[in-house]
Amino acid sequence: MKCIWLQAGELDYKELPRPQPAQGECLLAIKQAGICGTDRELLRGYYDFSGIAGHEFVATVEAGSAAWLGKRVVADINISCEVCELCLRGLQHHCPSRRVVGIKEQTGAFAEYLCIPERNLFEVPDSMSDYQAVQLEPLAAALEILDQITLTETDKVLVVGAGRLGRMVCRVLRACGHKVSVLVRDKAKAAKALRGIEVLSQVDSACPFNVVVECSGHQDGMALALSAVEPRGTIVVKSTYASALTIDMSQLVVNEVSLVGSRCGDLGKAIQWMLDSGDEFDAHLRDGKVSNFALSEFEQAFNEAGNPSLEKVVFDQFDR
Ligand SMILES: [Zn+2]
Ligand SMILES: [Zn+2]
């Protein structure tokens, strides 16, 4: 099968044998796989990963148990052990021996085929397009925030960064009825992509926010978040940084700010949320500009993925 191989900060287009599903696994034929910020961080060395990257995907089950054959699916990318104490407590995403598809010790989706345990699969409803399905993983990550903190109607929320995840977080929080502002570098560009959301190019320290969600992916995003949050407020950190981050901990202590790290969410909840969310959220997804590529065009695709005004870059040209 054809795939994109990542090693020592370099990408390569390769031909490898088609993987064979182990006991309890299904073989998936990838229909669409999206490039996200994490993939670009992997290239820069955020994790010591070598192999096939890619973790945002929709696929068809090609081999495995009869119950799943032919179904269109997405998958939880965390492959946990199911027997350790954290797994038994329902915290599989934090299993110490977990593998993560396309990120940690597990082959990813920038390939024609992928094997994954059956227990990780979620069927995609027929009413959902492939493009919507590929957004379920980032959508679940955005919804995870609402599982971790309680937002009230009067809370003022600031999202730092209007990259793909930042925009997703803005849309989700707004669709849930919260008052959201977004802090960006280029106000004109972001305003177009974020209808109905207040776009700021700087924060006024006299009007701090109760909750700040850091999605910038940049080292200075955290300092901006700290300057924008009110005393006793909460900073939710969504960004992963390629190198260690220095922050002013005294500011955190003096202002009694809570810091919440936030990663993957529940795909089942994301599917239901997307089905329930109605037209406005869906229109935002459909509005976005998408770039479509074949795996062999990986260099161009990863270059395009660096353009933050593009809604999504996907591999969806497979000639199996
Ligand atoms: Zn991602
Ligand atoms: Zn475990």
Short mmCIF file of C-alpha atoms and ligand atoms in Angstrom, two decimals:
data_model
loop_
_atom_site.label_atom_id
_atom_site.label_comp_id
_atom_site.label_asym_id
_atom_site.label_seq_id
_atom_site.Cartn_x
_atom_site.Cartn_y
_atom_site.Cartn_z
CA MET A 1 0.00 0.00 0.00
CA LYS A 2 1.03 3.61 -0.49
CA CYS A 3 1.70 5.72 2.59
CA ILE A 4 3.51 8.77 3.96
CA TRP A 5 6.36 7.89 6.30
CA LEU A 6 7.65 10.33 8.92
CA GLN A 7 11.14 9.97 10.31
CA ALA A 8 13.59 12.40 11.92
CA GLY A 9 11.61 15.43 10.81
CA GLU A 10 11.33 14.28 7.18
CA LEU A 11 8.38 12.96 5.20
CA ASP A 12 8.67 10.28 2.57
CA TYR A 13 6.23 8.62 0.14
CA LYS A 14 6.54 4.83 0.46
CA GLU A 15 5.12 1.55 -0.74
CA LEU A 16 4.66 -0.92 2.17
CA PRO A 17 2.87 -4.27 2.52
CA ARG A 18 -0.82 -3.96 3.36
CA PRO A 19 -1.20 -4.45 7.17
CA GLN A 20 -2.89 -7.64 8.45
CA PRO A 21 -5.50 -7.22 11.21
CA ALA A 22 -4.63 -9.04 14.46
CA GLN A 23 -7.25 -10.75 16.64
CA GLY A 24 -9.93 -8.20 17.57
CA GLU A 25 -8.80 -5.71 14.92
CA CYS A 26 -10.41 -4.48 11.71
CA LEU A 27 -8.66 -3.49 8.48
CA LEU A 28 -9.81 -0.03 7.39
CA ALA A 29 -9.57 1.45 3.90
CA ILE A 30 -9.00 5.19 4.44
CA LYS A 31 -11.49 7.44 2.61
CA GLN A 32 -10.29 10.80 3.89
CA ALA A 33 -7.51 11.85 6.30
CA GLY A 34 -6.94 15.40 7.55
CA ILE A 35 -3.65 17.11 8.43
CA CYS A 36 -3.82 18.91 11.77
CA GLY A 37 -1.50 21.04 13.89
CA THR A 38 -0.30 17.99 15.80
CA ASP A 39 0.98 16.42 12.57
CA ARG A 40 3.00 19.54 11.88
CA GLU A 41 4.30 19.51 15.47
CA LEU A 42 5.32 15.85 14.99
CA LEU A 43 7.39 16.93 12.01
CA ARG A 44 9.08 19.48 14.26
CA GLY A 45 9.81 16.79 16.86
CA TYR A 46 7.08 17.27 19.48
CA TYR A 47 7.07 13.49 19.99
CA ASP A 48 9.69 10.95 19.18
CA PHE A 49 7.55 9.30 16.50
CA SER A 50 8.66 7.55 13.36
CA GLY A 51 6.24 5.77 11.06
CA ILE A 52 2.97 6.62 9.32
CA ALA A 53 1.41 9.74 10.87
CA GLY A 54 -2.23 10.88 10.60
CA HIS A 55 -5.03 10.59 13.18
CA GLU A 56 -8.04 12.49 11.78
CA PHE A 57 -9.77 10.13 9.37
CA VAL A 58 -12.88 8.43 8.10
CA ALA A 59 -12.63 4.94 6.59
CA THR A 60 -14.54 1.88 5.43
CA VAL A 61 -14.14 -1.46 7.22
CA GLU A 62 -12.62 -3.85 4.69
CA ALA A 63 -11.83 -6.89 6.84
CA GLY A 64 -12.55 -7.99 10.41
CA SER A 65 -15.66 -9.06 12.27
CA ALA A 66 -18.82 -9.48 10.17
CA ALA A 67 -20.66 -6.91 12.32
CA TRP A 68 -18.42 -4.11 11.04
CA LEU A 69 -17.76 -5.15 7.42
CA GLY A 70 -18.54 -2.41 4.88
CA LYS A 71 -19.40 0.17 7.55
CA ARG A 72 -18.15 3.74 7.37
CA VAL A 73 -16.30 4.52 10.59
CA VAL A 74 -14.21 6.90 12.63
CA ALA A 75 -12.07 5.65 15.52
CA ASP A 76 -10.88 6.62 18.98
CA ILE A 77 -7.16 7.07 18.38
CA ASN A 78 -6.15 6.05 21.92
CA ILE A 79 -5.46 2.33 22.07
CA SER A 80 -5.46 1.47 25.75
CA CYS A 81 -4.58 -1.75 27.61
CA GLU A 82 -8.08 -2.15 29.18
CA VAL A 83 -6.64 -3.87 32.28
CA CYS A 84 -4.69 -1.24 34.25
CA GLU A 85 -6.17 0.74 37.12
CA LEU A 86 -6.78 3.89 35.01
CA CYS A 87 -8.50 1.86 32.26
CA LEU A 88 -10.71 0.13 34.82
CA ARG A 89 -11.65 3.56 36.20
CA GLY A 90 -12.80 4.61 32.70
CA LEU A 91 -9.76 6.80 32.03
CA GLN A 92 -8.58 4.89 28.95
CA HIS A 93 -7.30 8.09 27.32
CA HIS A 94 -4.77 8.25 30.16
CA CYS A 95 -3.72 4.58 30.16
CA PRO A 96 0.06 4.68 30.81
CA SER A 97 0.70 2.01 28.19
CA ARG A 98 -1.64 3.47 25.54
CA ARG A 99 -0.60 3.77 21.94
CA VAL A 100 -1.99 6.64 19.89
CA VAL A 101 -2.78 6.30 16.19
CA GLY A 102 -0.30 8.31 14.13
CA ILE A 103 1.22 9.93 17.24
CA LYS A 104 2.69 7.30 19.57
CA GLU A 105 3.81 3.74 18.75
CA GLN A 106 0.87 3.14 16.41
CA THR A 107 0.62 3.34 12.62
CA GLY A 108 -1.47 6.27 11.41
CA ALA A 109 -3.91 7.19 8.66
CA PHE A 110 -1.78 8.83 5.95
CA ALA A 111 -1.96 5.50 4.13
CA GLU A 112 -4.34 3.45 2.03
CA TYR A 113 -5.03 1.02 4.90
CA LEU A 114 -4.89 0.97 8.68
CA CYS A 115 -5.58 -1.71 11.33
CA ILE A 116 -7.33 -0.75 14.55
CA PRO A 117 -9.07 -2.62 17.41
CA GLU A 118 -12.78 -3.10 16.80
CA ARG A 119 -13.57 -1.63 20.24
CA ASN A 120 -12.19 1.74 19.07
CA LEU A 121 -14.61 2.07 16.12
CA PHE A 122 -17.67 4.33 15.84
CA GLU A 123 -20.09 4.05 12.95
CA VAL A 124 -20.64 7.29 11.02
CA PRO A 125 -24.35 8.08 10.40
CA ASP A 126 -25.35 8.11 6.71
CA SER A 127 -26.46 11.74 6.94
CA MET A 128 -22.88 12.84 7.68
CA SER A 129 -20.46 13.61 4.84
CA ASP A 130 -16.89 12.28 4.82
CA TYR A 131 -15.70 15.83 5.40
CA GLN A 132 -17.93 16.21 8.47
CA ALA A 133 -16.72 12.84 9.74
CA VAL A 134 -13.07 13.87 9.44
CA GLN A 135 -13.90 16.88 11.68
CA LEU A 136 -15.24 14.64 14.47
CA GLU A 137 -11.82 14.17 16.09
CA PRO A 138 -11.13 17.93 16.46
CA LEU A 139 -14.79 18.46 17.38
CA ALA A 140 -14.46 15.88 20.19
CA ALA A 141 -11.31 17.70 21.38
CA ALA A 142 -13.26 20.98 21.51
CA LEU A 143 -16.20 19.37 23.34
CA GLU A 144 -13.78 17.90 25.91
CA ILE A 145 -13.46 21.44 27.36
CA LEU A 146 -17.14 21.36 28.35
CA ASP A 147 -16.55 18.03 30.10
CA GLN A 148 -13.69 19.46 32.11
CA ILE A 149 -15.00 22.86 33.20
CA THR A 150 -18.45 24.23 33.93
CA LEU A 151 -19.30 27.34 31.95
CA THR A 152 -22.19 29.53 33.03
CA GLU A 153 -24.22 31.88 30.85
CA THR A 154 -22.52 34.94 32.29
CA ASP A 155 -18.97 33.66 31.75
CA LYS A 156 -16.88 35.59 29.24
CA VAL A 157 -14.67 33.24 27.24
CA LEU A 158 -11.59 34.19 25.23
CA VAL A 159 -10.05 31.80 22.72
CA VAL A 160 -6.39 32.57 21.97
CA GLY A 161 -5.57 31.72 18.35
CA ALA A 162 -7.85 31.27 15.35
CA GLY A 163 -6.11 28.32 13.74
CA ARG A 164 -8.19 25.24 12.94
CA LEU A 165 -8.60 24.08 16.54
CA GLY A 166 -9.17 27.63 17.78
CA ARG A 167 -11.93 28.16 15.23
CA MET A 168 -13.50 24.82 16.14
CA VAL A 169 -13.49 25.75 19.85
CA CYS A 170 -15.03 29.16 19.04
CA ARG A 171 -17.82 27.60 17.00
CA VAL A 172 -18.60 24.89 19.52
CA LEU A 173 -18.74 27.26 22.50
CA ARG A 174 -20.83 29.74 20.56
CA ALA A 175 -23.20 27.04 19.33
CA CYS A 176 -23.62 26.06 23.00
CA GLY A 177 -24.78 29.62 23.71
CA HIS A 178 -21.64 31.03 25.36
CA LYS A 179 -20.24 34.52 24.88
CA VAL A 180 -16.98 34.00 22.97
CA SER A 181 -14.23 36.36 21.82
CA VAL A 182 -11.13 35.33 19.92
CA LEU A 183 -7.66 36.86 20.06
CA VAL A 184 -5.79 36.79 16.75
CA ARG A 185 -2.81 38.32 14.97
CA ASP A 186 -4.63 39.19 11.74
CA LYS A 187 -8.07 40.55 12.55
CA ALA A 188 -9.34 40.92 8.98
CA LYS A 189 -8.55 37.33 8.01
CA ALA A 190 -10.11 35.80 11.11
CA ALA A 191 -13.28 37.89 11.00
CA LYS A 192 -14.26 36.35 7.68
CA ALA A 193 -13.95 32.81 9.02
CA LEU A 194 -15.73 33.47 12.31
CA ARG A 195 -19.14 34.92 11.79
CA GLY A 196 -20.83 36.10 14.96
CA ILE A 197 -17.72 35.96 17.13
CA GLU A 198 -15.97 39.05 18.51
CA VAL A 199 -12.46 39.22 17.03
CA LEU A 200 -9.77 41.04 19.04
CA SER A 201 -6.18 41.84 18.13
CA GLN A 202 -5.26 42.73 21.73
CA VAL A 203 -6.72 42.33 25.18
CA ASP A 204 -7.72 45.13 27.49
CA SER A 205 -6.38 44.30 30.96
CA ALA A 206 -9.26 46.29 32.46
CA CYS A 207 -11.78 43.79 31.04
CA PRO A 208 -10.41 40.32 31.79
CA PHE A 209 -12.08 37.03 30.89
CA ASN A 210 -13.36 34.33 33.25
CA VAL A 211 -12.11 31.57 31.01
CA VAL A 212 -9.32 31.63 28.43
CA VAL A 213 -8.75 28.72 26.05
CA GLU A 214 -5.18 28.66 24.69
CA CYS A 215 -5.22 27.23 21.16
CA SER A 216 -2.48 29.31 19.52
CA GLY A 217 0.13 26.57 19.33
CA HIS A 218 2.73 29.29 19.94
CA GLN A 219 4.99 29.79 22.93
CA ASP A 220 3.66 33.32 23.52
CA GLY A 221 0.02 32.12 23.58
CA MET A 222 0.29 31.15 27.24
CA ALA A 223 1.62 34.59 28.27
CA LEU A 224 -1.29 36.19 26.40
CA ALA A 225 -3.70 33.86 28.16
CA LEU A 226 -2.23 34.81 31.54
CA SER A 227 -2.58 38.51 30.77
CA ALA A 228 -6.22 38.07 29.70
CA VAL A 229 -7.60 35.90 32.52
CA GLU A 230 -9.21 37.44 35.59
CA PRO A 231 -8.15 36.55 39.16
CA ARG A 232 -9.61 33.13 40.10
CA GLY A 233 -10.29 32.52 36.39
CA THR A 234 -9.41 29.42 34.40
CA ILE A 235 -6.98 28.84 31.55
CA VAL A 236 -7.67 25.75 29.44
CA VAL A 237 -4.55 24.74 27.51
CA LYS A 238 -5.19 23.02 24.18
CA SER A 239 -1.87 23.80 22.51
CA THR A 240 0.97 21.33 22.49
CA TYR A 241 4.38 22.96 22.12
CA ALA A 242 7.37 21.47 20.33
CA SER A 243 9.72 22.69 23.07
CA ALA A 244 9.46 23.32 26.82
CA LEU A 245 7.47 26.40 27.78
CA THR A 246 8.46 28.99 30.38
CA ILE A 247 5.61 30.78 32.13
CA ASP A 248 5.37 33.23 35.02
CA MET A 249 4.11 30.88 37.74
CA SER A 250 3.98 33.72 40.29
CA GLN A 251 1.29 35.43 38.23
CA LEU A 252 -0.67 32.16 38.34
CA VAL A 253 -0.28 31.86 42.11
CA VAL A 254 -0.93 35.51 42.99
CA ASN A 255 -4.07 35.61 40.85
CA GLU A 256 -5.20 32.11 41.96
CA VAL A 257 -5.68 31.06 38.35
CA SER A 258 -6.67 27.45 37.57
CA LEU A 259 -4.80 25.74 34.77
CA VAL A 260 -6.54 22.87 32.94
CA GLY A 261 -4.77 20.74 30.33
CA SER A 262 -7.17 19.41 27.69
CA ARG A 263 -6.65 16.81 24.98
CA CYS A 264 -8.85 14.27 23.15
CA GLY A 265 -12.57 13.95 23.65
CA ASP A 266 -15.29 11.33 23.25
CA LEU A 267 -16.10 10.56 19.59
CA GLY A 268 -19.53 9.12 20.46
CA LYS A 269 -20.47 12.45 22.06
CA ALA A 270 -19.05 14.36 19.06
CA ILE A 271 -21.19 12.33 16.63
CA GLN A 272 -24.33 13.01 18.66
CA TRP A 273 -23.44 16.68 19.09
CA MET A 274 -22.92 17.15 15.35
CA LEU A 275 -26.25 15.46 14.62
CA ASP A 276 -28.03 17.69 17.16
CA SER A 277 -26.22 20.96 16.41
CA GLY A 278 -28.33 22.04 13.47
CA ASP A 279 -27.66 24.15 10.45
CA GLU A 280 -25.49 26.98 11.68
CA PHE A 281 -22.60 24.80 12.85
CA ASP A 282 -22.85 22.63 9.74
CA ALA A 283 -22.83 25.73 7.51
CA HIS A 284 -19.58 26.83 9.17
CA LEU A 285 -17.99 23.49 8.30
CA ARG A 286 -19.26 23.55 4.73
CA ASP A 287 -18.15 27.19 4.25
CA GLY A 288 -14.56 26.36 4.99
CA LYS A 289 -12.06 26.10 2.18
CA VAL A 290 -10.70 22.59 1.80
CA SER A 291 -7.64 21.47 -0.15
CA ASN A 292 -7.72 17.90 -1.45
CA PHE A 293 -4.64 15.82 -2.21
CA ALA A 294 -3.35 12.38 -3.12
CA LEU A 295 -0.80 10.81 -0.74
CA SER A 296 1.94 11.32 -3.37
CA GLU A 297 1.35 15.08 -3.14
CA PHE A 298 2.37 15.08 0.54
CA GLU A 299 4.90 17.92 0.26
CA GLN A 300 2.40 20.31 -1.24
CA ALA A 301 -0.28 19.14 1.20
CA PHE A 302 1.89 19.80 4.27
CA ASN A 303 2.88 23.21 2.86
CA GLU A 304 -0.78 24.08 2.38
CA ALA A 305 -1.55 22.90 5.92
CA GLY A 306 0.71 25.72 7.12
CA ASN A 307 -1.75 28.24 5.69
CA PRO A 308 -4.04 29.00 8.66
CA SER A 309 -6.79 30.53 6.52
CA LEU A 310 -7.46 27.15 4.89
CA GLU A 311 -10.16 25.30 6.80
CA LYS A 312 -8.76 21.83 6.23
CA VAL A 313 -6.20 19.97 4.14
CA VAL A 314 -7.22 16.39 3.43
CA PHE A 315 -5.91 13.35 1.57
CA ASP A 316 -8.90 11.89 -0.22
CA GLN A 317 -7.59 10.88 -3.67
CA PHE A 318 -7.00 7.15 -3.38
CA ASP A 319 -6.79 4.95 -6.48
CA ARG A 320 -6.87 1.50 -4.90
ZN ZN B 1 -5.49 16.38 15.33
ZN ZN B 2 -4.60 0.76 30.63
#
